[in-house]
PDB file of C-alpha atoms and ligand atoms in Angstrom:
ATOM      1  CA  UNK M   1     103.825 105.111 109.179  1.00 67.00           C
ATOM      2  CA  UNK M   2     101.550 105.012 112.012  1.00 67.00           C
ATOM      3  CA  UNK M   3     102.724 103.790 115.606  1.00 66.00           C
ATOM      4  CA  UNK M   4     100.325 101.994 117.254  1.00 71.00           C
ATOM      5  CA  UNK M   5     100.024  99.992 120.541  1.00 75.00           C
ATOM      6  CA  UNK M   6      99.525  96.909 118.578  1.00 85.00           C
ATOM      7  CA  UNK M   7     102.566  95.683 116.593  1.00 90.00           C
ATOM      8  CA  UNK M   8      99.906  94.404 113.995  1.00 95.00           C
ATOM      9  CA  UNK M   9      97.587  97.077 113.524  1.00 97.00           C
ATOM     10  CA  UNK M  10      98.378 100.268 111.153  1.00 96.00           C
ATOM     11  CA  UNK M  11      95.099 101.870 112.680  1.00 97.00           C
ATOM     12  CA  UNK M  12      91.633 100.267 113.479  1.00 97.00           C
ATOM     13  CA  UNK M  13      89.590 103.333 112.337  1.00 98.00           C
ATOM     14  CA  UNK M  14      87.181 105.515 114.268  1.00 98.00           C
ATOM     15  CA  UNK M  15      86.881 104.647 118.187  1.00 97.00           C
ATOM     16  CA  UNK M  16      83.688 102.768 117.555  1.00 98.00           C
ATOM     17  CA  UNK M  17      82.963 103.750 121.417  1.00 97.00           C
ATOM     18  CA  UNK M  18      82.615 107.578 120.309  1.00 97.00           C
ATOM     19  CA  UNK M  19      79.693 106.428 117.868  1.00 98.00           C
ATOM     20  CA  UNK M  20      77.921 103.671 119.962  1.00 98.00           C
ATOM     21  CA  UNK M  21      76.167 105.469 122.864  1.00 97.00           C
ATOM     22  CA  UNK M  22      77.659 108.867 121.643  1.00 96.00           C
ATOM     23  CA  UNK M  23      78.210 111.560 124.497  1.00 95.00           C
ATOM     24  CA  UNK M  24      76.581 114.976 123.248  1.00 91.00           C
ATOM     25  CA  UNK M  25      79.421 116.714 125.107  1.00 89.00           C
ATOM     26  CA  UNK M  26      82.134 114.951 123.004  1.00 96.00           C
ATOM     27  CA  UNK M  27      80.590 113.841 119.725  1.00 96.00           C
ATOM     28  CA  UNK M  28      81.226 117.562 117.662  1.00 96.00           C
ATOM     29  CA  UNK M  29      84.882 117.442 118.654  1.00 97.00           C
ATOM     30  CA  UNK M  30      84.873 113.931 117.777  1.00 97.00           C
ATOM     31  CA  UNK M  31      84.132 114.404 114.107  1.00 98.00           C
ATOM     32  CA  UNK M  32      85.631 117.854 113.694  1.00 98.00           C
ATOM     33  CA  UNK M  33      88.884 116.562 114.686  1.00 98.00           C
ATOM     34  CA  UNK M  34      88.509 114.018 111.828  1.00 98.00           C
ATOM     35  CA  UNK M  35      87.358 116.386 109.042  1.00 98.00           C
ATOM     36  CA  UNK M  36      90.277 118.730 110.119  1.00 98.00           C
ATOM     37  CA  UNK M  37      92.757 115.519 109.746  1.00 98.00           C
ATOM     38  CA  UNK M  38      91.023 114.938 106.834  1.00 98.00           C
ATOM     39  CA  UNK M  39      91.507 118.681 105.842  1.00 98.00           C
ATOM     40  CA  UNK M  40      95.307 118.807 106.382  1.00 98.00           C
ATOM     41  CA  UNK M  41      96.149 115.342 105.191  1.00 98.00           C
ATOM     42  CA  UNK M  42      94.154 115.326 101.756  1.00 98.00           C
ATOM     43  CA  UNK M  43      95.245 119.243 101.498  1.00 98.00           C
ATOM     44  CA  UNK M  44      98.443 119.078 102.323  1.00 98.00           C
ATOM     45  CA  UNK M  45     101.425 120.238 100.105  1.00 97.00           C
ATOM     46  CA  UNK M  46     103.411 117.907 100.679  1.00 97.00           C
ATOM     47  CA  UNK M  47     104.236 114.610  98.621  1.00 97.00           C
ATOM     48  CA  UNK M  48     102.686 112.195 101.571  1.00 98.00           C
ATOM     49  CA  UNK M  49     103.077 107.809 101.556  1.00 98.00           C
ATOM     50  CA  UNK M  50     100.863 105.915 103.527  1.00 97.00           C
ATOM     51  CA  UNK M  51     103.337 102.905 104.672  1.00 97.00           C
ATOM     52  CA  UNK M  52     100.844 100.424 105.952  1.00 97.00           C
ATOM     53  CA  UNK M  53     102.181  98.462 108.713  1.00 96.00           C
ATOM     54  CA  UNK M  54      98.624  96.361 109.740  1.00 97.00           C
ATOM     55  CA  UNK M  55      95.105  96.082 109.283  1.00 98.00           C
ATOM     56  CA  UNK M  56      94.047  99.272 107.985  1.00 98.00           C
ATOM     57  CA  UNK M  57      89.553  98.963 108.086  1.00 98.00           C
ATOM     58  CA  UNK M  58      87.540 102.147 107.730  1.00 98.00           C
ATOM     59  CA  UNK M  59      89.209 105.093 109.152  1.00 98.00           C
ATOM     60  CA  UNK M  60      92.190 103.779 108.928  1.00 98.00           C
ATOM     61  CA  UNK M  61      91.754 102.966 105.264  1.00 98.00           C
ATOM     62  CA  UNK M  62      91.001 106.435 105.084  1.00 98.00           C
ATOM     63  CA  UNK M  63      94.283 108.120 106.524  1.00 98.00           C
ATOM     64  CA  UNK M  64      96.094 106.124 103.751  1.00 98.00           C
ATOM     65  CA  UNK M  65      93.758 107.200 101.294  1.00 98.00           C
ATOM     66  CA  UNK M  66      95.090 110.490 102.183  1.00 98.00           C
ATOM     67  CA  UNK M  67      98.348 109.978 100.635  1.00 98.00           C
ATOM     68  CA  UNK M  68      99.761 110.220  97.380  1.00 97.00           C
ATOM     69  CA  UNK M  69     101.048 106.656  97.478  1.00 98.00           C
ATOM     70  CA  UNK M  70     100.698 103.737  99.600  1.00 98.00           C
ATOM     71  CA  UNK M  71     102.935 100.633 100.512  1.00 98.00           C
ATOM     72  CA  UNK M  72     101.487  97.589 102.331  1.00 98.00           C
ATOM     73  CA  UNK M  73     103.451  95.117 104.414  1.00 98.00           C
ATOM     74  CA  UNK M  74     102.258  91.253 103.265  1.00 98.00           C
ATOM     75  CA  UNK M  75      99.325  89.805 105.438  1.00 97.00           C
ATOM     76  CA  UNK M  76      97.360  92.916 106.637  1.00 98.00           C
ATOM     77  CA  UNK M  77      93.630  93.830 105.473  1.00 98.00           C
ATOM     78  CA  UNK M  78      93.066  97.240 104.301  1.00 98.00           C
ATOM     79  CA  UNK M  79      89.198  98.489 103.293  1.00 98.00           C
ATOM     80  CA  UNK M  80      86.185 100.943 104.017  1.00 98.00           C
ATOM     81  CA  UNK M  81      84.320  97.984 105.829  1.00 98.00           C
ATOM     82  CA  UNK M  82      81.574 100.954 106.864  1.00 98.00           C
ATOM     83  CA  UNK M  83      78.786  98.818 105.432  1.00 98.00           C
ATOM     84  CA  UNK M  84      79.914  95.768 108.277  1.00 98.00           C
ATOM     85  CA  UNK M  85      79.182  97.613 110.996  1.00 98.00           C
ATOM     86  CA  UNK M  86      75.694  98.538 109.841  1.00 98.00           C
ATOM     87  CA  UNK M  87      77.042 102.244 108.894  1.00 98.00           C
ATOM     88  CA  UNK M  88      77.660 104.425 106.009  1.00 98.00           C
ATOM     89  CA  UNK M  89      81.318 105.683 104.666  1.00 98.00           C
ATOM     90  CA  UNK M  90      81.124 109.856 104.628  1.00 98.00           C
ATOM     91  CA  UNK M  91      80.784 111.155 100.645  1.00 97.00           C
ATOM     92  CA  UNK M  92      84.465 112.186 101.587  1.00 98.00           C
ATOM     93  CA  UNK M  93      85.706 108.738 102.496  1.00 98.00           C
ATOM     94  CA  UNK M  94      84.104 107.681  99.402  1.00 98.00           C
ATOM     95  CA  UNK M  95      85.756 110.156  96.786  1.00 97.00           C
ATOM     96  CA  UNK M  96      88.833 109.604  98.461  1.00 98.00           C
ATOM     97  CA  UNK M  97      88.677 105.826  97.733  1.00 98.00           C
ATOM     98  CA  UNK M  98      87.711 106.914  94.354  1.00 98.00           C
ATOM     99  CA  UNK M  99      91.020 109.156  93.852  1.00 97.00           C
ATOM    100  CA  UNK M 100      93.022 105.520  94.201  1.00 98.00           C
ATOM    101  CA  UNK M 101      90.287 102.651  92.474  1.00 98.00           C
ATOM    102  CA  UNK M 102      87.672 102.677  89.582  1.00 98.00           C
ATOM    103  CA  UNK M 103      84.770 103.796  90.217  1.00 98.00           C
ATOM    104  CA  UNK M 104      83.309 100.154  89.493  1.00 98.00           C
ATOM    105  CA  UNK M 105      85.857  98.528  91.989  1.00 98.00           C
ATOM    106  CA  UNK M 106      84.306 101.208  94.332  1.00 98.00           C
ATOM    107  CA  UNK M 107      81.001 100.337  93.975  1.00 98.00           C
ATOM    108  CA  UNK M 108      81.974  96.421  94.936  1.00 98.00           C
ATOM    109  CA  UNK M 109      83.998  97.411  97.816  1.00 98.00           C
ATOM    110  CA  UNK M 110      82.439 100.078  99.384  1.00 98.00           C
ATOM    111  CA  UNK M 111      78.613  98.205  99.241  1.00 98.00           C
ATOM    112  CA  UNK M 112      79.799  95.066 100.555  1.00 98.00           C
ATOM    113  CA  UNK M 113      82.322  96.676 103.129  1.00 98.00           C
ATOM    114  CA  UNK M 114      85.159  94.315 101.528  1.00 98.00           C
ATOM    115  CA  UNK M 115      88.152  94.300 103.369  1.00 98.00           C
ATOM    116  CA  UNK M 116      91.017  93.320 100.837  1.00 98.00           C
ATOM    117  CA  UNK M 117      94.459  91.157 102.030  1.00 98.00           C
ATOM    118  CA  UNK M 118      97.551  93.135 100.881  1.00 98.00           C
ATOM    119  CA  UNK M 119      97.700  91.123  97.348  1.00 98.00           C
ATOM    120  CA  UNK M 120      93.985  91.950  96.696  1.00 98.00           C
ATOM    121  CA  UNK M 121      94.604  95.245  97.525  1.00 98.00           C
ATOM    122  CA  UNK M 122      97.433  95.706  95.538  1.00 98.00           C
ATOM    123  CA  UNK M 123      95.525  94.016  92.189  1.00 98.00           C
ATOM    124  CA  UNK M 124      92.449  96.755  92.406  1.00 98.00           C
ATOM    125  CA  UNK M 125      95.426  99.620  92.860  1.00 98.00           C
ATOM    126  CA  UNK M 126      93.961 100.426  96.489  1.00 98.00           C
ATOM    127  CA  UNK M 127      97.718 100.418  97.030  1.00 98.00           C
ATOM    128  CA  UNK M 128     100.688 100.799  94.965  1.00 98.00           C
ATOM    129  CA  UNK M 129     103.756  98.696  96.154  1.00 98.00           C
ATOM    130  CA  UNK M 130     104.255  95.624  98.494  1.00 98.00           C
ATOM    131  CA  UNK M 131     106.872  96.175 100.787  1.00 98.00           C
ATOM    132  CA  UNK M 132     108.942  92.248 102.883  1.00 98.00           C
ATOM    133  CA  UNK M 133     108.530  94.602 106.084  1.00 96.00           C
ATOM    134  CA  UNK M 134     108.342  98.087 108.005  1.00 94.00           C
ATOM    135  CA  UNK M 135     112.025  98.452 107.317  1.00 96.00           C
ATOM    136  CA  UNK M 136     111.451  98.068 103.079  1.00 98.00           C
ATOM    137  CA  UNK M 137     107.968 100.144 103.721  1.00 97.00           C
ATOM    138  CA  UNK M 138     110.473 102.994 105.032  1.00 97.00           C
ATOM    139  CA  UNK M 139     112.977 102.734 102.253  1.00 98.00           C
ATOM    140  CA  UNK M 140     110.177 102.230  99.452  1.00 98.00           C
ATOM    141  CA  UNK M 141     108.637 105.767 100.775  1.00 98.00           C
ATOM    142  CA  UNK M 142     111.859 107.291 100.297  1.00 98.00           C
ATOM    143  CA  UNK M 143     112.045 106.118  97.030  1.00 98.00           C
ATOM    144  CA  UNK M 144     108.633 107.224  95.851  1.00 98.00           C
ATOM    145  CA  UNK M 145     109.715 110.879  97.503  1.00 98.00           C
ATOM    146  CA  UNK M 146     113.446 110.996  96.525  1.00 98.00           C
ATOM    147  CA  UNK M 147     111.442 111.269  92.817  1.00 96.00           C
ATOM    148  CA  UNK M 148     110.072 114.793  93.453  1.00 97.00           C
ATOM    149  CA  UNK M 149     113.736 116.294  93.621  1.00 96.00           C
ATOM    150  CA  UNK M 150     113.472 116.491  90.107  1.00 95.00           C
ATOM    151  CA  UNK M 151     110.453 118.316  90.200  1.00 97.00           C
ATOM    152  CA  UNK M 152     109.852 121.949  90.444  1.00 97.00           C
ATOM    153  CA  UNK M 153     108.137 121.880  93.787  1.00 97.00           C
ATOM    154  CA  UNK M 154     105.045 124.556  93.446  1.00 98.00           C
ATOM    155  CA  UNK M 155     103.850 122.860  89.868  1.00 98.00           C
ATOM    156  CA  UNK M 156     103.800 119.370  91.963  1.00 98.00           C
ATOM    157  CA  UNK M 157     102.347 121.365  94.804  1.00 98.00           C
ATOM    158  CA  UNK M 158      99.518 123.236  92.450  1.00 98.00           C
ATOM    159  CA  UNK M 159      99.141 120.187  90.274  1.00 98.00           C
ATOM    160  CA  UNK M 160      98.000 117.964  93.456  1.00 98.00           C
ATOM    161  CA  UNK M 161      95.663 120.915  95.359  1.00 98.00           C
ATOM    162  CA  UNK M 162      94.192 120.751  91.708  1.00 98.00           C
ATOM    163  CA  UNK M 163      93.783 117.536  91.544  1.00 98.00           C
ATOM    164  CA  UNK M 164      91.425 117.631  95.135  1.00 98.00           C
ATOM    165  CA  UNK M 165      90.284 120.393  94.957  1.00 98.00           C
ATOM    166  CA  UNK M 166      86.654 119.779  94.254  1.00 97.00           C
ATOM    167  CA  UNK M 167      86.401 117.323  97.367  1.00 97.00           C
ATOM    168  CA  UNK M 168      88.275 119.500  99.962  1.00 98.00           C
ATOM    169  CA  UNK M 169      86.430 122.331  98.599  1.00 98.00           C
ATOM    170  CA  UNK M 170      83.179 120.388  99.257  1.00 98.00           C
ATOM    171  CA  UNK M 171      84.551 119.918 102.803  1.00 98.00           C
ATOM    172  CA  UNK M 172      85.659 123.434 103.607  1.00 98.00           C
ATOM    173  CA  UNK M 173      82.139 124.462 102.345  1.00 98.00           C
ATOM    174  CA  UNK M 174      79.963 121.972 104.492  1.00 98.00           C
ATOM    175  CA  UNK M 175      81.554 120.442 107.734  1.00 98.00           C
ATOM    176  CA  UNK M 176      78.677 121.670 109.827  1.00 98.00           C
ATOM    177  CA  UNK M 177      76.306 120.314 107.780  1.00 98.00           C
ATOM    178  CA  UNK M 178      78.720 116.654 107.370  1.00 98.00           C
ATOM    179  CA  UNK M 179      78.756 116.939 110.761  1.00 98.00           C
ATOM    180  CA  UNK M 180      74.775 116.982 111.725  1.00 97.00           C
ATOM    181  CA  UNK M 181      74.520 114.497 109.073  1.00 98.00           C
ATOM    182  CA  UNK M 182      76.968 112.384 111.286  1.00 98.00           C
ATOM    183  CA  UNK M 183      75.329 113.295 114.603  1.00 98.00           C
ATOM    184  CA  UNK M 184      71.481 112.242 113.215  1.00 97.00           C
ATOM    185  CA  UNK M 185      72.328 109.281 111.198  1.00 98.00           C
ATOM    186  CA  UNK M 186      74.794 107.766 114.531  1.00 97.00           C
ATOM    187  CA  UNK M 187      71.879 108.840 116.714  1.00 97.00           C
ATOM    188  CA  UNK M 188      69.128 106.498 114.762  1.00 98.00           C
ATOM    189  CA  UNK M 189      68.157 103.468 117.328  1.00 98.00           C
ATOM    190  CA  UNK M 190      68.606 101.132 114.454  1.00 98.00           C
ATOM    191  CA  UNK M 191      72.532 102.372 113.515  1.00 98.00           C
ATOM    192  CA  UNK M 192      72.709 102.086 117.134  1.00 98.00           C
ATOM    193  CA  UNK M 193      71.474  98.299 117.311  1.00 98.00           C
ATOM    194  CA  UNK M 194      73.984  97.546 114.550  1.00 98.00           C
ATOM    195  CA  UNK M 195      76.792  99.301 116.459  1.00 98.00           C
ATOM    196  CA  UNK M 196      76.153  97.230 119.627  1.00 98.00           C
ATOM    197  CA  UNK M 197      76.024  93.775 117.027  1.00 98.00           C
ATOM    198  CA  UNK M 198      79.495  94.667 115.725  1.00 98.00           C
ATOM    199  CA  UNK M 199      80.763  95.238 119.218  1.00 97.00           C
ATOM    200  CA  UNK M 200      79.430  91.988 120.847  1.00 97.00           C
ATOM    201  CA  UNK M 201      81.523  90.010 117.528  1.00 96.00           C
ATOM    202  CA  UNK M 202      84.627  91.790 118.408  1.00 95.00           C
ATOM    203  CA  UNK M 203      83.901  90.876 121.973  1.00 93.00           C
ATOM    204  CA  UNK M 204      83.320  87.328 120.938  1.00 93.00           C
ATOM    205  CA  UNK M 205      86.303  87.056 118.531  1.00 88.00           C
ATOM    206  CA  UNK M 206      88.839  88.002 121.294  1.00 81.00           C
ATOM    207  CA  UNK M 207      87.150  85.368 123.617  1.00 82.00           C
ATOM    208  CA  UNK M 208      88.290  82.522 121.435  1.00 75.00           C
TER     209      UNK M 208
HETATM  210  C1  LIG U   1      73.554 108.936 104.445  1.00 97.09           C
HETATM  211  C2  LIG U   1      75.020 109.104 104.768  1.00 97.09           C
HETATM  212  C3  LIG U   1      75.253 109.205 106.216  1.00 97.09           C
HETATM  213  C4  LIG U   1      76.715 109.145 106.587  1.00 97.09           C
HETATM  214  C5  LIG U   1      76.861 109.475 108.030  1.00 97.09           C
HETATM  215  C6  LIG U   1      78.161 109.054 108.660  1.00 97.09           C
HETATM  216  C7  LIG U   1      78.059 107.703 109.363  1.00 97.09           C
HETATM  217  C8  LIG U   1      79.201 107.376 110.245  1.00 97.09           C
HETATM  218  C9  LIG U   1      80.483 107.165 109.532  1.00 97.09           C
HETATM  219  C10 LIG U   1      81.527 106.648 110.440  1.00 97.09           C
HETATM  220  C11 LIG U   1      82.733 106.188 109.720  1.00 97.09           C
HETATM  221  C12 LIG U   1      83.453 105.175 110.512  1.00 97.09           C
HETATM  222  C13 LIG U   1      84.707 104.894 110.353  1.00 97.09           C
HETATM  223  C14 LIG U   1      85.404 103.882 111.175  1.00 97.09           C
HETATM  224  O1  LIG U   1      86.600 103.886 111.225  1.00 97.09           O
HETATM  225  S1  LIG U   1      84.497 102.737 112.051  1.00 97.09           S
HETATM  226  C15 LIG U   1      85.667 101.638 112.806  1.00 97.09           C
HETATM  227  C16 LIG U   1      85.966 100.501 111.891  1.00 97.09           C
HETATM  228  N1  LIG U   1      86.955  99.640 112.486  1.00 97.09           N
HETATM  229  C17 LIG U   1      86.830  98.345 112.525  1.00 97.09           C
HETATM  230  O2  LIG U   1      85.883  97.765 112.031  1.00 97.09           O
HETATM  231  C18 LIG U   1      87.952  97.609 113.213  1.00 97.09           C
HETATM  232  C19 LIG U   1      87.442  96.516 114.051  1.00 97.09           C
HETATM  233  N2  LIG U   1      88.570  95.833 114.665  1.00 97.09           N
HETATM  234  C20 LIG U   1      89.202  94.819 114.085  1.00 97.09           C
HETATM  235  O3  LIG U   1      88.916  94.397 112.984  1.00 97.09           O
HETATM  236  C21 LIG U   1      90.311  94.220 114.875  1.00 97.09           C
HETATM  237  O4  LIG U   1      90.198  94.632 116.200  1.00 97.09           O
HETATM  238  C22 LIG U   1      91.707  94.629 114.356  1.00 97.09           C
HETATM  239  C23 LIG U   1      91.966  93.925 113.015  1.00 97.09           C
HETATM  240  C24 LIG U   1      91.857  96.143 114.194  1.00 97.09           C
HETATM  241  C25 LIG U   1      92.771  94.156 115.378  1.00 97.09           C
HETATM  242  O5  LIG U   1      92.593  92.785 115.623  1.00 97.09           O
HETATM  243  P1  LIG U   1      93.257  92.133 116.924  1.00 97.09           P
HETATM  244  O6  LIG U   1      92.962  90.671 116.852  1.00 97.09           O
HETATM  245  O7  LIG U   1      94.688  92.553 117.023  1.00 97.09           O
HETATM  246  O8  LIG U   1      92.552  92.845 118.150  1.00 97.09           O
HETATM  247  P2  LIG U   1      91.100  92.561 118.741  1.00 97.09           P
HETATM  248  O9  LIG U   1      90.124  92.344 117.643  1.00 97.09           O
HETATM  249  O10 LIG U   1      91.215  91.491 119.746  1.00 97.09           O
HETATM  250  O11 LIG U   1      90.745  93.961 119.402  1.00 97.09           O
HETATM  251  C26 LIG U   1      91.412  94.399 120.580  1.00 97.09           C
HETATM  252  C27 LIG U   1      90.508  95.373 121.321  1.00 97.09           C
HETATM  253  O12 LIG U   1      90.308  96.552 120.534  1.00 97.09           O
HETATM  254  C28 LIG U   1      88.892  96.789 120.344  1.00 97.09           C
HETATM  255  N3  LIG U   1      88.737  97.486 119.058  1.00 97.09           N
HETATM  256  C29 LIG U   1      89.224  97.139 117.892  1.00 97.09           C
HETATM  257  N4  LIG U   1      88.942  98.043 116.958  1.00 97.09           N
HETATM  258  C30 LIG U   1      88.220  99.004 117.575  1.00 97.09           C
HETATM  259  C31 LIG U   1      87.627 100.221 117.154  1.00 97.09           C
HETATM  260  N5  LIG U   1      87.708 100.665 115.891  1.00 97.09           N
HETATM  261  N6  LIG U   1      86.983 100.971 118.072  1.00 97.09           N
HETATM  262  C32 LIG U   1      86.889 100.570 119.349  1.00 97.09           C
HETATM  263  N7  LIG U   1      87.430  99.420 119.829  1.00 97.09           N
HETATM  264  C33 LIG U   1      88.080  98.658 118.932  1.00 97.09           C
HETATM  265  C34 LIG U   1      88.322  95.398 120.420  1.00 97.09           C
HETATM  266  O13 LIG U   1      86.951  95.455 120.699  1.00 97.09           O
HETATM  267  C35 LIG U   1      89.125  94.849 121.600  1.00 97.09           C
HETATM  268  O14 LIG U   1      88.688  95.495 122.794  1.00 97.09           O
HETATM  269  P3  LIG U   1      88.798  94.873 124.261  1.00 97.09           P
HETATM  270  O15 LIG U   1      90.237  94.590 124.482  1.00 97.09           O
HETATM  271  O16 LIG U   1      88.257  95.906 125.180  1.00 97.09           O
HETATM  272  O17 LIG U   1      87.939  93.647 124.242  1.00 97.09           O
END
């Protein structure tokens, strides 16, 4: 469950500010926070639920693709919508779409930068379980956790890190070189152009 300034929004992804424009002095903290999120959150040890409580695009989409499991409240858009704003989603954002969905449903989504409503979402298995509100969301998680009291903790534990370890392994092994991928490809004038588009129709949205 994320708390957010917005009642409506679970999180809106990346500060698109950070990438349009980028400061030099603040863009490697920038993304290395994010891989080390990334890090703990796909790594962790833990039994984790994503309980999605708004519109969820990019790296939002991404935190909850962190989890085991993930509830959505009804009416909310959840997606890697990378491709809208003229950008590509990270080879980690895209395997960890590809730990929840078919490869095929994947393909679609990540391409076209589809953002899916809660019941779409829930059809491709982007999430698992629809929850009336934040209060069910809550009780829902603790459901889906209460289950691993039966389990013998380190064989969940081992069976997970397992599970990921080929893509955190990837990470551990190459975040300098994710991360001058990120500062080149944000740097081009034309990812730039598309940044500044993207901005002006959020701009323009709010005005009506
Ligand atoms: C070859 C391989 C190379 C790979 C290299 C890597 C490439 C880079 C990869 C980067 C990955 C990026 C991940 C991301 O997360 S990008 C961000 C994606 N997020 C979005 O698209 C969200 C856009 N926002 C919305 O859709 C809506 O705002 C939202 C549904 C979230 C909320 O709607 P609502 O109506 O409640 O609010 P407003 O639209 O009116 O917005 C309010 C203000 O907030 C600003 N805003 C919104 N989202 C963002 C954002 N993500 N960053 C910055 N600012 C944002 C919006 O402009 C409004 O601002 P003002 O009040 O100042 O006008």
């Amino acid at each position: 469950m994320s708390q957010q300034s917005s009642p409506t929004v679970f999180s809106a992804g990346l500060d698109i500010m950070e990438m349009y424009k980028p400061k030099p002095d603040r863009v490697k903290e920038f993304w290395t926070t994010l891989q080390d999120v990334w890090l703990a959150l796909y790594g962790s040890s833990f039994p984790t639920v994503a309980a999605i409580n708004g519109h969820s695009p990019a790296g939002g989409c991404l935190l909850s693709l962190c989890c085991e499991y993930r509830i959505m409240c009804p009416n909310y858009s959840i997606g890697l919508n990378e491709t809208k704003l003229g950008i590509v989603a990270p080879k980690w954002f895209m395997s960890s779409m590809l730990g929840a969905i078919p490869y095929r449903e994947a393909e679609l989504a990540l391409t076209s930068g589809r953002m899916f409503s809660t019941d779409e979402a829930l059809k491709i298995g982007l999430i698992d379980e629809v929850a009336s509100d934040k209060a069910d969301a809550i009780a829902k998680s603790e459901k889906f956790l209460s289950q691993f009291a039966k389990i013998h903790p380190i064989a969940r534990k081992l069976t997970k890190l397992n599970l990921r370890h080929s893509a955190l392994e990837w990470m551990q092994e190459n975040k300098e070189l994710d991360l001058n991928i990120f500062i080149s490809f944000v740097g081009q004038p034309i990812v730039q152009k598309s940044l500044e588009k993207y901005l002006e129709g959020l701009k323009a949205k709010q005005a009506k």
